[in-house]
Amino acid sequence: MPTPLKPAPAPRADALMKATGAERYAFDHAPQGCLHAGAYRPGAAAGVACGRLLRVDATAALAVPGVLRVLTAADVPGPNLHGIIHKDQPVLCGDVLRHAGDPVALVLAETPEALRDGLAALRADIEPLPGVFDPEAALKRGAPLVHQGRKGGNLLMRARIEKGDARAVLKNAPVVLRGEFFTPVQEHAFLETQCGVAQLLPSGGLDMTLSTQSPFRDRFEIAGALGLDPFTIRIRAPHLGGGFGGKDGATVQCLLALAALNAQGRPVRMAWDREESILAGFKRHAVRLRCTLGAQADGTLTAFSCDMLYDTGAYAHLGGEVMELSMEHACGPYRVPHVRVEGRCVYTNNPIAGAFRGFGVAQASPAFEGLMDELAARLGLDPLELRRKNALVRGDENCSGVRLAGSTDLAACLEAVAAHPLWTGREAWRNAAPSFTRRGVGLAAVFNGMGYGRGLPDMGIAKVELTPEGGFLVYASVADMGQGNISAFALLAAQELNQEPGAVGLVLPDTERCHPSGSSSAGRTTYTFGNALLRACAALKAKLLSRAAMALLCDSLDGLELLPGRVAHRPTGKAMPLAVLARFLPRDDRISLGEFLMPVAAAVSGRAQGFMIGFPHLLFAYAAHLARIEVDELTGRVRVCDYVCVTDGGRVLTRQGFDQQAHGGAAQGLGFALFEDFRLDVGRIQSRDLSTYLIPTALDLPDVESLAVDGCEESGPRGLKGVGEVGMNGPAPAIAAALRHCLGAPPKAAALRLLRRLPFTPERVLALLATGKRRGA
């Protein structure tokens, strides 16, 4: 059952520095005398999302006082292509623009003002070309090709999962439901936009400080695009002002490195403004899902079929990998014996889509949860009981055919919602709605795979050092984008080493001082690096006890203990301060390493075709979400009155960190569900800033109640597992369910179409209400 009490929160290791403004983000780095670099993206100004670049005229720009260089594709050494999996994105475009945010030139200037004027003075001649902006149209014969010469044309990737015989079972299922669902583009809107500083050193190496989720991989992306040796590139990743997946991959990295190579040794700063971040940054993939669900008359699920169509935009980035995870989660956290899921990921001339919190699962969850609500209505069943009846438990096979051997506590999450007064009192609350107001309560059950999945080793390598002063340093290899993993590492180390939390310091990710441990993504960081860290701490503890035994003249290690600030020998009462022991040892004897490789599924009963890497997953976090809403019949505005998240994240290391993840996921998911209506017109972004692309503020959100299931993931550090992603997946289907409850009567076909499409803006909610009878006064 969920834990009702919240223990006193442990202070975050970064709290004081951030609260006082002393913490320096990458955006704060502006070395004295640095140059300023900016990309010229003429497609947006010209209203062209697809075109042939005929000429870039830099004459007027170079005449601007303070403008030093204007670089074009001809100045790019190396292949001039980057991408995490598929190397298909130019650093600077030299011939074709594939989306409105493509860069064609790079300006270096002495001041931000000179950079602004230089960019404004640039001119480009662009011949518009026919583009393709709908993934369905992109697959038709004769459609314009986003990338010429590709064997698959506009089809980036096709994949399939099959378990049992879904088509045969659906033909004979007593109950069959069909529906088409759509989830839209979403902008990350992190507070700190994409930014960094780079400098070419006299040695020929590059020194870079970046707002990035993947510093170790960045070296290879930069080196591959510019023809450099990756091991001559040093990257430091201070705390990020948000990332959510949008900084997993090259944004400023290659452009900034190119600028530094042409700055005669001076440091160069690049920082996108909000408009450029929206224009050129990665987005959540828009997805269309056509689904069929079969069930017995008692609600037992029997078969599911789904066709997914992913719009990856102009470049591959992580399109195929996001689609793969979406497919793996297409059936929700339920037992479905017969499954067929097919996915197609398609190039268009829309903005580049990529990683975003929920990584494809946020797109799949509204579809299956919507069908579960439709099935409950068809059969006259309680929607929560229907979910409990079919919920996965340990030992079950999920829709990919993976046997769930890890913690699987969805049933406890649903039990908590079933007992919650917001659920038990939902009908009375709905019936008490004031005039011209509708009330509704909805729930959703969700899950999210942890880690990279099979085929891409999910490794963490931790280093811990005893300092000369007798404290400890943890060399954190994975970036902290605000989720608090750095604080979790400090706490784990303090517990394992039996020290006060203040005795543990942190070295933020630095490719010269830390060991490669993957990206800050996929709900993996505290689990993978935390396991490695505990091993490193245990090894260092054993070493310190052994070395102290020599100094304390102990014949045996028995009775020796590592205590705060010292090593003590209980039988004799002798002790040695850690500061003295540290001076006794050379530095390499004060350091220990630990590593951990996340386990993967060894055997899968389902059949999979077309997958490259990252399929399937073995470990999952689970959650049940409940939303209580009011709808204004006159305006269509939806107000979220109450929200509850019940999460199975294994053991809770710190309640404060756990709840912050739940609250953040709910807030971002509610934005996806209700506010964030990203508008495109033939590839041209209409939602250009935060006045036209609305995200929820504190005034738009309720207090979120976070409950934790008292579970344990035996393979995790201290029994925990990642919870950063799963909270994103519940709000959209929960709000859709609450809107369904507002309608009262079973929705008509027109209402179902509206309930299957996000976001639920006031205009769409008014259209939804118009499909039924008005309550009125």
PDB file of N, CA, C and O in Angstrom, residues 436-438 631-638 739 742-743 751 754 762-775:
ATOM      1  N   PHE A 436     -23.798  25.901 -15.180  1.00  0.00           N
ATOM      2  CA  PHE A 436     -22.904  26.108 -16.310  1.00  0.00           C
ATOM      3  C   PHE A 436     -21.509  25.529 -16.076  1.00  0.00           C
ATOM      4  O   PHE A 436     -20.514  26.015 -16.618  1.00  0.00           O
ATOM      5  N   THR A 437     -21.445  24.489 -15.271  1.00  0.00           N
ATOM      6  CA  THR A 437     -20.170  23.828 -14.970  1.00  0.00           C
ATOM      7  C   THR A 437     -20.364  22.326 -15.041  1.00  0.00           C
ATOM      8  O   THR A 437     -21.374  21.798 -14.570  1.00  0.00           O
ATOM      9  N   ARG A 438     -19.438  21.658 -15.656  1.00  0.00           N
ATOM     10  CA  ARG A 438     -19.420  20.197 -15.648  1.00  0.00           C
ATOM     11  C   ARG A 438     -18.255  19.743 -14.766  1.00  0.00           C
ATOM     12  O   ARG A 438     -17.201  20.379 -14.748  1.00  0.00           O
ATOM     13  N   VAL A 631     -15.276  21.907 -15.879  1.00  0.00           N
ATOM     14  CA  VAL A 631     -15.315  22.472 -17.235  1.00  0.00           C
ATOM     15  C   VAL A 631     -16.355  23.582 -17.265  1.00  0.00           C
ATOM     16  O   VAL A 631     -17.515  23.385 -16.873  1.00  0.00           O
ATOM     17  N   ASP A 632     -15.928  24.745 -17.703  1.00  0.00           N
ATOM     18  CA  ASP A 632     -16.848  25.879 -17.869  1.00  0.00           C
ATOM     19  C   ASP A 632     -17.593  25.683 -19.187  1.00  0.00           C
ATOM     20  O   ASP A 632     -16.999  25.682 -20.262  1.00  0.00           O
ATOM     21  N   GLU A 633     -18.920  25.533 -19.096  1.00  0.00           N
ATOM     22  CA  GLU A 633     -19.721  25.292 -20.303  1.00  0.00           C
ATOM     23  C   GLU A 633     -19.744  26.487 -21.250  1.00  0.00           C
ATOM     24  O   GLU A 633     -19.995  26.327 -22.449  1.00  0.00           O
ATOM     25  N   LEU A 634     -19.478  27.680 -20.732  1.00  0.00           N
ATOM     26  CA  LEU A 634     -19.557  28.871 -21.563  1.00  0.00           C
ATOM     27  C   LEU A 634     -18.254  29.149 -22.311  1.00  0.00           C
ATOM     28  O   LEU A 634     -18.267  29.723 -23.398  1.00  0.00           O
ATOM     29  N   THR A 635     -17.124  28.758 -21.730  1.00  0.00           N
ATOM     30  CA  THR A 635     -15.830  29.075 -22.336  1.00  0.00           C
ATOM     31  C   THR A 635     -15.072  27.836 -22.807  1.00  0.00           C
ATOM     32  O   THR A 635     -14.136  27.953 -23.603  1.00  0.00           O
ATOM     33  N   GLY A 636     -15.425  26.680 -22.291  1.00  0.00           N
ATOM     34  CA  GLY A 636     -14.686  25.468 -22.619  1.00  0.00           C
ATOM     35  C   GLY A 636     -13.417  25.295 -21.813  1.00  0.00           C
ATOM     36  O   GLY A 636     -12.667  24.331 -22.014  1.00  0.00           O
ATOM     37  N   ARG A 637     -13.140  26.191 -20.886  1.00  0.00           N
ATOM     38  CA  ARG A 637     -11.912  26.097 -20.098  1.00  0.00           C
ATOM     39  C   ARG A 637     -12.012  24.935 -19.114  1.00  0.00           C
ATOM     40  O   ARG A 637     -13.031  24.758 -18.434  1.00  0.00           O
ATOM     41  N   VAL A 638     -10.936  24.149 -19.053  1.00  0.00           N
ATOM     42  CA  VAL A 638     -10.845  23.032 -18.113  1.00  0.00           C
ATOM     43  C   VAL A 638      -9.969  23.460 -16.944  1.00  0.00           C
ATOM     44  O   VAL A 638      -8.826  23.908 -17.134  1.00  0.00           O
ATOM     45  N   LEU A 739     -12.908  14.113 -18.822  1.00  0.00           N
ATOM     46  CA  LEU A 739     -13.820  14.762 -19.767  1.00  0.00           C
ATOM     47  C   LEU A 739     -14.946  13.825 -20.165  1.00  0.00           C
ATOM     48  O   LEU A 739     -16.112  14.233 -20.289  1.00  0.00           O
ATOM     49  N   CYS A 742     -17.378  13.891 -17.497  1.00  0.00           N
ATOM     50  CA  CYS A 742     -18.162  15.133 -17.527  1.00  0.00           C
ATOM     51  C   CYS A 742     -19.380  14.999 -18.428  1.00  0.00           C
ATOM     52  O   CYS A 742     -20.437  15.597 -18.162  1.00  0.00           O
ATOM     53  N   LEU A 743     -19.245  14.234 -19.517  1.00  0.00           N
ATOM     54  CA  LEU A 743     -20.330  14.140 -20.488  1.00  0.00           C
ATOM     55  C   LEU A 743     -21.525  13.385 -19.942  1.00  0.00           C
ATOM     56  O   LEU A 743     -22.658  13.588 -20.389  1.00  0.00           O
ATOM     57  N   ALA A 751     -18.057  12.901 -30.414  1.00  0.00           N
ATOM     58  CA  ALA A 751     -17.368  13.139 -29.155  1.00  0.00           C
ATOM     59  C   ALA A 751     -16.140  12.241 -29.030  1.00  0.00           C
ATOM     60  O   ALA A 751     -15.082  12.661 -28.547  1.00  0.00           O
ATOM     61  N   LEU A 754     -13.200  13.640 -30.804  1.00  0.00           N
ATOM     62  CA  LEU A 754     -12.579  14.748 -30.073  1.00  0.00           C
ATOM     63  C   LEU A 754     -11.803  14.260 -28.862  1.00  0.00           C
ATOM     64  O   LEU A 754     -10.742  14.810 -28.528  1.00  0.00           O
ATOM     65  N   PRO A 762      -9.729  24.998 -25.030  1.00  0.00           N
ATOM     66  CA  PRO A 762     -11.119  25.426 -24.822  1.00  0.00           C
ATOM     67  C   PRO A 762     -11.984  25.281 -26.068  1.00  0.00           C
ATOM     68  O   PRO A 762     -13.151  24.894 -25.981  1.00  0.00           O
ATOM     69  N   GLU A 763     -11.436  25.576 -27.253  1.00  0.00           N
ATOM     70  CA  GLU A 763     -12.224  25.470 -28.479  1.00  0.00           C
ATOM     71  C   GLU A 763     -12.664  24.015 -28.709  1.00  0.00           C
ATOM     72  O   GLU A 763     -13.815  23.753 -29.092  1.00  0.00           O
ATOM     73  N   ARG A 764     -11.750  23.083 -28.491  1.00  0.00           N
ATOM     74  CA  ARG A 764     -12.081  21.681 -28.714  1.00  0.00           C
ATOM     75  C   ARG A 764     -13.017  21.152 -27.635  1.00  0.00           C
ATOM     76  O   ARG A 764     -13.872  20.300 -27.900  1.00  0.00           O
ATOM     77  N   VAL A 765     -12.872  21.658 -26.422  1.00  0.00           N
ATOM     78  CA  VAL A 765     -13.777  21.224 -25.353  1.00  0.00           C
ATOM     79  C   VAL A 765     -15.190  21.740 -25.613  1.00  0.00           C
ATOM     80  O   VAL A 765     -16.177  21.028 -25.381  1.00  0.00           O
ATOM     81  N   LEU A 766     -15.318  22.964 -26.098  1.00  0.00           N
ATOM     82  CA  LEU A 766     -16.649  23.465 -26.463  1.00  0.00           C
ATOM     83  C   LEU A 766     -17.279  22.597 -27.553  1.00  0.00           C
ATOM     84  O   LEU A 766     -18.481  22.290 -27.504  1.00  0.00           O
ATOM     85  N   ALA A 767     -16.479  22.200 -28.524  1.00  0.00           N
ATOM     86  CA  ALA A 767     -16.998  21.307 -29.564  1.00  0.00           C
ATOM     87  C   ALA A 767     -17.409  19.964 -28.968  1.00  0.00           C
ATOM     88  O   ALA A 767     -18.416  19.368 -29.383  1.00  0.00           O
ATOM     89  N   LEU A 768     -16.644  19.502 -27.975  1.00  0.00           N
ATOM     90  CA  LEU A 768     -16.987  18.247 -27.305  1.00  0.00           C
ATOM     91  C   LEU A 768     -18.318  18.370 -26.566  1.00  0.00           C
ATOM     92  O   LEU A 768     -19.200  17.492 -26.668  1.00  0.00           O
ATOM     93  N   LEU A 769     -18.488  19.473 -25.844  1.00  0.00           N
ATOM     94  CA  LEU A 769     -19.741  19.674 -25.104  1.00  0.00           C
ATOM     95  C   LEU A 769     -20.920  19.800 -26.061  1.00  0.00           C
ATOM     96  O   LEU A 769     -22.049  19.407 -25.728  1.00  0.00           O
ATOM     97  N   ALA A 770     -20.686  20.347 -27.240  1.00  0.00           N
ATOM     98  CA  ALA A 770     -21.779  20.535 -28.203  1.00  0.00           C
ATOM     99  C   ALA A 770     -22.311  19.215 -28.746  1.00  0.00           C
ATOM    100  O   ALA A 770     -23.400  19.178 -29.333  1.00  0.00           O
ATOM    101  N   THR A 771     -21.571  18.126 -28.549  1.00  0.00           N
ATOM    102  CA  THR A 771     -22.044  16.829 -29.033  1.00  0.00           C
ATOM    103  C   THR A 771     -23.114  16.236 -28.120  1.00  0.00           C
ATOM    104  O   THR A 771     -23.771  15.261 -28.484  1.00  0.00           O
ATOM    105  N   GLY A 772     -23.287  16.817 -26.916  1.00  0.00           N
ATOM    106  CA  GLY A 772     -24.300  16.316 -25.983  1.00  0.00           C
ATOM    107  C   GLY A 772     -25.240  17.423 -25.564  1.00  0.00           C
ATOM    108  O   GLY A 772     -25.254  18.508 -26.145  1.00  0.00           O
ATOM    109  N   LYS A 773     -26.043  17.155 -24.559  1.00  0.00           N
ATOM    110  CA  LYS A 773     -27.001  18.145 -24.066  1.00  0.00           C
ATOM    111  C   LYS A 773     -26.322  19.091 -23.092  1.00  0.00           C
ATOM    112  O   LYS A 773     -25.453  18.705 -22.320  1.00  0.00           O
ATOM    113  N   ARG A 774     -26.743  20.347 -23.126  1.00  0.00           N
ATOM    114  CA  ARG A 774     -26.189  21.366 -22.236  1.00  0.00           C
ATOM    115  C   ARG A 774     -26.866  21.273 -20.877  1.00  0.00           C
ATOM    116  O   ARG A 774     -28.067  21.119 -20.773  1.00  0.00           O
ATOM    117  N   ARG A 775     -26.043  21.366 -19.813  1.00  0.00           N
ATOM    118  CA  ARG A 775     -26.615  21.318 -18.463  1.00  0.00           C
ATOM    119  C   ARG A 775     -27.376  22.608 -18.147  1.00  0.00           C
ATOM    120  O   ARG A 775     -28.461  22.601 -17.630  1.00  0.00           O
TER     121      ARG A 775
END
